[in-house]
Short mmCIF file of C-alpha atoms in Angstrom, two decimals:
data_model
loop_
_atom_site.label_atom_id
_atom_site.label_comp_id
_atom_site.label_asym_id
_atom_site.label_seq_id
_atom_site.Cartn_x
_atom_site.Cartn_y
_atom_site.Cartn_z
CA MET A 25 -200.33 -180.63 171.45
CA ASN A 26 -202.51 -180.92 168.04
CA ILE A 27 -203.71 -184.15 166.15
CA LYS A 28 -202.29 -182.57 163.31
CA THR A 29 -199.02 -181.85 164.43
CA GLN A 30 -198.58 -185.25 165.33
CA ILE A 31 -199.49 -186.54 162.04
CA VAL A 32 -197.43 -184.25 160.14
CA VAL A 33 -194.22 -184.58 162.70
CA ALA A 34 -194.51 -188.80 162.15
CA VAL A 35 -195.02 -188.73 159.02
CA ILE A 36 -191.36 -186.20 158.56
CA VAL A 37 -189.82 -188.13 160.99
CA ILE A 38 -190.72 -192.09 158.99
CA LEU A 39 -189.59 -190.65 155.50
CA ALA A 40 -186.78 -189.52 157.37
CA PHE A 41 -185.89 -192.44 158.54
CA PHE A 42 -186.29 -194.20 154.64
CA TYR A 43 -183.73 -191.80 153.46
CA LEU A 44 -181.68 -192.37 156.50
CA GLY A 45 -182.01 -196.52 155.69
CA ALA A 46 -181.60 -195.74 151.86
CA MET A 47 -178.32 -193.97 152.99
CA VAL A 48 -177.03 -196.35 154.60
CA ARG A 49 -177.77 -199.14 151.90
CA LYS A 50 -175.60 -197.45 149.87
CA ASN A 51 -172.61 -197.07 151.84
CA LYS A 52 -173.03 -193.22 151.62
CA ILE A 53 -173.23 -192.99 155.31
CA GLU A 54 -171.29 -195.61 157.91
CA ILE A 55 -173.89 -197.30 160.48
CA LYS A 56 -171.47 -196.51 163.34
CA TYR A 57 -172.63 -192.29 162.24
CA ALA A 58 -176.27 -193.49 161.42
CA LEU A 59 -176.81 -194.10 164.55
CA PRO A 60 -177.14 -191.28 166.31
CA TRP A 61 -179.46 -190.31 163.76
CA GLY A 62 -182.08 -192.80 164.02
CA PHE A 63 -181.88 -192.84 167.75
CA MET A 64 -183.12 -189.08 167.49
CA GLY A 65 -185.39 -190.02 165.47
CA CYS A 66 -187.01 -192.43 167.70
CA VAL A 67 -186.96 -190.65 170.64
CA ILE A 68 -188.84 -187.47 168.64
CA LEU A 69 -191.64 -190.23 167.84
CA ILE A 70 -191.91 -191.35 171.14
CA LEU A 71 -192.60 -188.04 171.95
CA ASP A 72 -194.88 -187.43 169.25
CA PHE A 73 -196.76 -190.12 169.85
CA PHE A 74 -197.07 -189.97 173.91
CA PRO A 75 -196.95 -185.77 174.15
CA GLY A 76 -197.55 -186.29 177.84
CA ILE A 77 -194.05 -186.83 178.36
CA ILE A 78 -192.72 -183.33 177.04
CA GLU A 79 -195.65 -181.84 179.40
CA GLU A 80 -194.18 -183.43 182.23
CA MET A 81 -190.86 -182.91 181.65
CA ALA A 82 -191.69 -179.09 180.97
CA LYS A 83 -193.33 -178.74 183.81
CA ILE A 84 -190.36 -179.78 186.03
CA SER A 85 -188.21 -178.29 184.31
CA GLY A 86 -189.92 -174.98 184.95
CA VAL A 87 -190.42 -174.69 181.21
CA GLY A 88 -193.67 -172.81 180.35
CA VAL A 89 -194.46 -173.09 177.42
CA PRO A 90 -193.91 -177.42 176.48
CA ILE A 91 -192.83 -176.89 172.83
CA ASN A 92 -189.81 -175.32 174.14
CA PHE A 93 -188.81 -178.37 175.92
CA ILE A 94 -188.64 -179.84 171.93
CA PHE A 95 -186.83 -176.96 171.18
CA PHE A 96 -183.74 -177.51 174.40
CA LEU A 97 -184.04 -180.78 173.95
CA GLY A 98 -182.81 -180.52 169.85
CA PHE A 99 -180.94 -177.80 170.41
CA CYS A 100 -178.80 -179.75 173.10
CA PHE A 101 -178.75 -182.90 170.96
CA LEU A 102 -177.39 -181.07 167.13
CA LEU A 103 -174.66 -179.14 169.80
CA ALA A 104 -173.57 -182.52 170.74
CA LEU A 105 -173.68 -184.04 167.72
CA THR A 106 -171.74 -181.26 165.84
CA PHE A 107 -168.83 -180.91 168.69
CA THR A 108 -168.54 -184.47 168.76
CA LEU A 109 -168.12 -183.72 164.54
CA SER A 110 -165.42 -181.47 165.06
CA VAL A 111 -163.49 -183.95 167.23
CA LEU A 112 -163.62 -186.54 164.27
CA VAL A 113 -162.50 -183.77 161.46
CA SER A 114 -159.43 -182.34 163.61
CA ASP A 115 -158.73 -186.43 163.75
CA LEU A 116 -158.98 -186.87 160.31
CA SER A 117 -156.77 -183.86 159.28
CA GLN A 118 -154.45 -185.30 161.59
CA LYS A 119 -154.48 -188.60 159.52
CA THR A 120 -154.38 -187.05 156.37
CA LYS A 121 -151.20 -184.58 157.60
CA THR A 122 -149.18 -188.10 157.92
CA LEU A 123 -150.30 -189.93 155.21
CA THR A 124 -149.33 -186.41 153.00
CA GLN A 125 -146.06 -186.47 154.67
CA LYS A 126 -145.09 -190.06 154.41
CA ILE A 127 -145.86 -190.39 151.01
CA GLY A 128 -144.00 -187.49 150.34
CA ILE A 129 -140.82 -188.56 152.06
CA LEU A 130 -141.57 -192.07 150.51
CA GLU A 131 -141.11 -190.33 147.11
CA GLU A 132 -138.22 -188.54 147.76
CA LYS A 133 -136.48 -191.89 148.66
CA LEU A 134 -137.96 -193.71 145.31
CA GLU A 135 -136.62 -190.86 143.71
CA SER A 136 -133.10 -190.74 145.01
CA LYS A 137 -132.70 -194.68 145.12
CA GLU A 138 -133.63 -194.20 141.22
CA LYS A 139 -130.64 -191.38 141.05
CA THR A 140 -128.43 -193.73 142.53
CA GLU A 141 -128.95 -196.87 140.85
CA LYS A 142 -128.77 -195.04 137.31
CA HIS A 143 -125.37 -193.46 138.50
CA ASP A 144 -123.99 -197.39 138.71
CA MET B 7 -121.29 -183.63 161.10
CA LYS B 8 -124.69 -184.09 159.25
CA LYS B 9 -126.74 -180.42 158.69
CA LEU B 10 -129.71 -180.15 156.97
CA ILE B 11 -131.32 -176.64 155.52
CA ILE B 12 -135.30 -177.22 155.27
CA ILE B 13 -136.68 -175.00 152.51
CA PRO B 14 -140.87 -175.10 153.11
CA ALA B 15 -142.34 -173.30 149.83
CA TYR B 16 -145.86 -172.81 148.64
CA ASN B 17 -146.49 -171.04 145.11
CA GLU B 18 -142.54 -169.73 145.48
CA GLY B 19 -141.84 -170.54 141.65
CA GLU B 20 -138.72 -168.29 141.01
CA ASN B 21 -137.17 -167.47 144.09
CA LEU B 22 -136.51 -170.91 144.80
CA LYS B 23 -133.22 -170.58 142.59
CA ASN B 24 -132.01 -167.40 144.18
CA THR B 25 -132.57 -169.26 147.60
CA ILE B 26 -130.50 -172.47 146.15
CA LYS B 27 -127.53 -169.89 144.56
CA ASN B 28 -128.24 -168.59 148.35
CA ILE B 29 -127.24 -171.23 150.04
CA GLN B 30 -124.91 -172.96 147.67
CA THR B 31 -122.75 -170.08 147.95
CA TYR B 32 -122.60 -169.01 151.81
CA ALA B 33 -123.17 -172.53 153.41
CA PRO B 34 -122.19 -175.16 151.25
CA SER B 35 -121.42 -177.59 153.80
CA PHE B 36 -125.07 -177.54 154.82
CA ASP B 37 -127.18 -180.38 152.90
CA TYR B 38 -130.87 -179.18 151.95
CA VAL B 39 -134.13 -180.20 151.16
CA ILE B 40 -137.20 -178.17 149.44
CA VAL B 41 -141.04 -179.37 150.77
CA ASN B 42 -142.97 -178.18 148.08
CA ASP B 43 -146.17 -178.20 149.75
CA CYS B 44 -148.41 -179.10 146.75
CA SER B 45 -147.93 -175.43 144.96
CA LYS B 46 -150.09 -174.85 142.16
CA ASP B 47 -147.48 -173.09 140.07
CA ASN B 48 -144.43 -174.36 138.65
CA THR B 49 -142.63 -175.31 141.56
CA ARG B 50 -142.46 -179.10 140.82
CA GLU B 51 -141.29 -178.69 137.47
CA LEU B 52 -138.95 -175.91 138.21
CA CYS B 53 -137.35 -178.66 140.84
CA LYS B 54 -136.86 -181.20 138.85
CA THR B 55 -135.69 -179.60 135.69
CA GLU B 56 -132.92 -177.55 138.02
CA LYS B 57 -132.62 -180.89 139.49
CA PHE B 58 -133.02 -179.43 143.21
CA HIS B 59 -133.42 -182.26 146.26
CA VAL B 60 -137.18 -181.88 146.80
CA ILE B 61 -140.13 -184.13 148.66
CA ASN B 62 -143.40 -183.42 146.76
CA LEU B 63 -146.58 -183.15 149.05
CA PRO B 64 -149.54 -184.55 147.43
CA VAL B 65 -151.60 -182.56 149.42
CA ASN B 66 -151.06 -178.96 150.35
CA LEU B 67 -150.73 -179.65 154.81
CA GLY B 68 -150.18 -175.63 155.09
CA ILE B 69 -146.40 -174.13 156.42
CA GLY B 70 -146.46 -176.47 159.92
CA GLY B 71 -147.20 -179.48 157.90
CA ALA B 72 -144.31 -178.88 155.55
CA VAL B 73 -141.66 -177.59 157.85
CA GLN B 74 -142.60 -180.46 160.19
CA THR B 75 -142.02 -183.11 156.79
CA GLY B 76 -138.80 -181.45 156.67
CA TYR B 77 -137.93 -182.55 160.16
CA GLN B 78 -139.17 -186.22 159.45
CA TYR B 79 -136.82 -185.98 156.82
CA ALA B 80 -134.18 -184.95 158.67
CA MET B 81 -134.74 -187.79 161.55
CA GLU B 82 -135.46 -190.49 159.48
CA ASN B 83 -131.68 -189.83 158.13
CA ASP B 84 -129.69 -188.92 161.05
CA TYR B 85 -129.15 -185.36 160.43
CA ASP B 86 -127.18 -183.72 163.16
CA LEU B 87 -128.74 -180.33 163.11
CA ALA B 88 -131.24 -179.14 160.94
CA VAL B 89 -132.58 -175.19 160.06
CA GLN B 90 -135.45 -173.71 158.67
CA VAL B 91 -135.11 -171.31 155.94
CA ASP B 92 -137.96 -169.74 154.07
CA GLY B 93 -138.05 -170.18 150.28
CA ASP B 94 -139.23 -166.46 149.20
CA GLY B 95 -135.50 -164.92 150.04
CA GLN B 96 -136.38 -163.21 153.54
CA HIS B 97 -133.05 -165.19 155.10
CA ASP B 98 -129.74 -165.04 154.15
CA ALA B 99 -127.66 -168.07 154.14
CA ARG B 100 -124.44 -166.36 155.41
CA PHE B 101 -125.70 -166.88 159.13
CA LEU B 102 -126.18 -170.12 159.23
CA ASN B 103 -122.44 -171.22 160.38
CA THR B 104 -122.53 -168.82 162.52
CA MET B 105 -125.71 -170.09 163.85
CA ALA B 106 -124.59 -173.78 163.83
CA ASP B 107 -120.81 -172.71 165.34
CA TYR B 108 -123.31 -171.00 168.12
CA LEU B 109 -125.62 -173.88 168.56
CA LEU B 110 -122.66 -176.87 169.13
CA GLU B 111 -120.02 -174.49 171.10
CA ASN B 112 -122.63 -173.60 173.58
CA LYS B 113 -124.40 -176.49 173.86
CA VAL B 114 -127.76 -174.94 173.30
CA ASN B 115 -131.07 -177.12 171.44
CA MET B 116 -132.34 -174.62 169.30
CA VAL B 117 -131.14 -171.26 168.07
CA ILE B 118 -133.25 -168.28 166.17
CA GLY B 119 -132.48 -165.41 164.09
CA SER B 120 -133.69 -162.82 165.39
CA ARG B 121 -133.96 -159.43 163.28
CA PHE B 122 -134.56 -157.26 166.46
CA ILE B 123 -131.04 -157.44 168.49
CA GLU B 124 -128.97 -155.24 166.45
CA LYS B 125 -132.17 -153.85 164.52
CA LYS B 126 -130.34 -154.23 160.90
CA GLY B 127 -131.67 -155.09 158.09
CA PHE B 128 -136.05 -155.56 157.07
CA GLN B 129 -137.36 -154.69 160.53
CA SER B 130 -140.89 -155.51 159.19
CA SER B 131 -143.92 -153.44 159.39
CA GLY B 132 -144.66 -151.21 162.36
CA ILE B 133 -148.40 -153.00 163.22
CA ARG B 134 -146.89 -156.52 162.97
CA ARG B 135 -143.38 -155.42 164.97
CA LEU B 136 -146.17 -154.40 168.03
CA GLY B 137 -147.91 -158.08 167.43
CA ILE B 138 -144.17 -159.47 167.76
CA ARG B 139 -143.95 -157.77 170.87
CA PHE B 140 -146.83 -158.30 172.51
CA PHE B 141 -146.08 -162.06 171.80
CA THR B 142 -142.09 -161.76 173.48
CA GLY B 143 -144.00 -160.24 176.57
CA LEU B 144 -146.32 -162.69 177.02
CA ILE B 145 -143.86 -165.60 176.34
CA ARG B 146 -141.52 -163.46 179.10
CA CYS B 147 -144.94 -163.86 181.67
CA LEU B 148 -145.22 -167.52 181.03
CA THR B 149 -141.73 -168.45 180.95
CA GLY B 150 -139.22 -165.99 182.27
CA LYS B 151 -137.52 -165.95 178.87
CA LYS B 152 -136.67 -163.49 176.63
CA ILE B 153 -137.45 -164.32 172.87
CA THR B 154 -137.28 -161.00 171.35
CA ASP B 155 -138.18 -162.22 167.49
CA PRO B 156 -140.85 -165.43 168.59
CA THR B 157 -142.01 -165.23 165.45
CA SER B 158 -139.39 -165.82 163.43
CA GLY B 159 -139.13 -168.29 160.45
CA LEU B 160 -135.02 -168.79 160.49
CA ARG B 161 -134.75 -171.68 162.87
CA MET B 162 -132.06 -174.36 164.01
CA ALA B 163 -132.31 -177.13 166.39
CA ASP B 164 -130.22 -179.72 167.07
CA SER B 165 -131.16 -184.01 167.25
CA GLU B 166 -133.61 -184.03 170.21
CA ILE B 167 -136.00 -180.59 169.00
CA ILE B 168 -135.80 -182.29 165.25
CA LYS B 169 -137.09 -185.87 167.03
CA MET B 170 -139.41 -183.62 169.33
CA PHE B 171 -140.32 -181.53 166.03
CA ALA B 172 -141.28 -184.57 163.88
CA GLN B 173 -143.16 -186.00 165.75
CA ASN B 174 -145.43 -182.68 167.32
CA TYR B 175 -145.84 -179.32 165.25
CA PRO B 176 -148.96 -177.13 165.03
CA LYS B 177 -150.22 -177.19 161.60
CA ASP B 178 -150.37 -172.92 161.38
CA TYR B 179 -148.39 -170.20 162.28
CA PRO B 180 -146.17 -172.54 164.62
CA GLU B 181 -143.24 -170.21 165.48
CA PRO B 182 -144.35 -168.97 168.40
CA GLU B 183 -145.89 -171.74 169.58
CA THR B 184 -143.43 -173.85 169.33
CA VAL B 185 -140.69 -172.07 170.99
CA VAL B 186 -142.86 -171.93 173.75
CA SER B 187 -143.04 -175.78 174.14
CA VAL B 188 -139.37 -175.97 173.40
CA ILE B 189 -138.40 -173.73 176.38
CA ARG B 190 -141.36 -175.48 178.66
CA LYS B 191 -139.46 -179.32 177.37
CA GLY B 192 -136.85 -177.40 179.74
CA LYS B 193 -134.19 -176.91 176.61
CA ARG B 194 -132.33 -174.40 175.74
CA VAL B 195 -133.08 -171.89 173.61
CA GLU B 196 -130.82 -169.14 172.41
CA GLU B 197 -131.20 -166.07 169.50
CA LEU B 198 -128.87 -164.59 167.78
CA PRO B 199 -128.40 -161.51 165.79
CA VAL B 200 -129.56 -161.85 161.84
CA GLU B 201 -130.35 -159.50 159.09
CA MET B 202 -133.81 -160.48 157.39
CA HIS B 203 -134.56 -158.95 153.70
CA GLU B 204 -137.85 -158.07 152.56
CA ARG B 205 -139.80 -160.67 150.44
CA GLN B 206 -138.52 -160.97 147.24
CA GLY B 207 -142.32 -161.79 146.09
CA GLY B 208 -144.97 -163.91 147.03
CA VAL B 209 -147.64 -162.87 149.58
CA SER B 210 -147.21 -163.47 153.40
CA SER B 211 -149.55 -165.95 154.53
CA ILE B 212 -150.80 -163.32 157.31
CA SER B 213 -153.16 -161.00 155.83
CA PRO B 214 -154.33 -158.07 157.62
CA LYS B 215 -157.98 -159.85 157.60
CA LYS B 216 -156.05 -162.69 158.89
CA SER B 217 -153.92 -161.04 161.39
CA ILE B 218 -156.85 -160.85 164.28
CA TYR B 219 -157.73 -164.56 163.96
CA TYR B 220 -153.47 -165.10 163.86
CA MET B 221 -153.09 -162.98 166.92
CA ILE B 222 -156.16 -164.83 169.14
CA LYS B 223 -154.94 -168.20 167.94
CA VAL B 224 -151.08 -168.21 168.25
CA SER B 225 -151.63 -166.53 171.72
CA LEU B 226 -154.23 -169.22 172.80
CA ALA B 227 -151.71 -171.95 171.30
CA ILE B 228 -148.80 -170.22 173.31
CA ILE B 229 -151.60 -170.42 176.89
CA ILE B 230 -152.49 -173.61 176.32
CA GLU B 231 -148.60 -174.89 176.09
CA CYS B 232 -148.00 -173.91 179.00
CA LEU B 233 -150.41 -176.07 180.21
CA ARG B 234 -149.62 -179.05 178.97
#
């Protein structure tokens, strides 16, 4: 890998780290969900500083061009992340459904109670 | 014997008046509750001025979530049976007493009103019938039970099924899937012939564009239900 590319990647990752930190500080993203992103940043930084690792891994797995191995890793990571998000969204939508139903039924109960009290 | 009619309503507006009138004339022994699924029209105000019994959902949940709310209400208030009647005037309350009598006499857990036994009344469009027939075949293959109208929204459930639905009910396009889950639990499901009307207003939740998604989603849901 070219030293220029290495510097560009490092700068982008470090900027991204600052952005991530700022978002956590402002409570825009929970630490729990920021962690995987931070972890990914660390991995990229390590691979950026020691390009030998990638070349070695590409050789072992039979990938011709080392950069393709990075793309492959990134792709796998994003797949895992988006899938986790889909699971999370399903969970959240279940929860909102239950809450909505509870509120609806409670409101009805309240109203029918008020009605009977007015009659009395 | 406490009997409840669940009326899921999304933007049904004036249709509701006819539905309620129909119920009060032909099925006076039933209580009813409208589940207003956060309609964007005047449903909420209409129910208030007409003094209809209504549960207003603060967020739109879709047909499955709305109907489930009705079953939860039925469970909390100890109803012995609950029947789902669409708010758009497709279903006729005239059949409710026959369905209830049949359910009680024959100790059936769930009774479905089917358009296709006597083939009377509104029969839906040809392409829809084809889709419905496909589900009939699929359900027959997987459970061995012939359900002529698995997409029918006119279904009556006893207290056991009410409890089951209150806990677990699919969000969208719930009808065929829930029929299968009820059969798989070893409950008794039977069909009775009914006549349905063409909807008196509003639009179907299944537009032509969505119909492909509908077929795939419901087929998958049925197959997964059989693997549970």
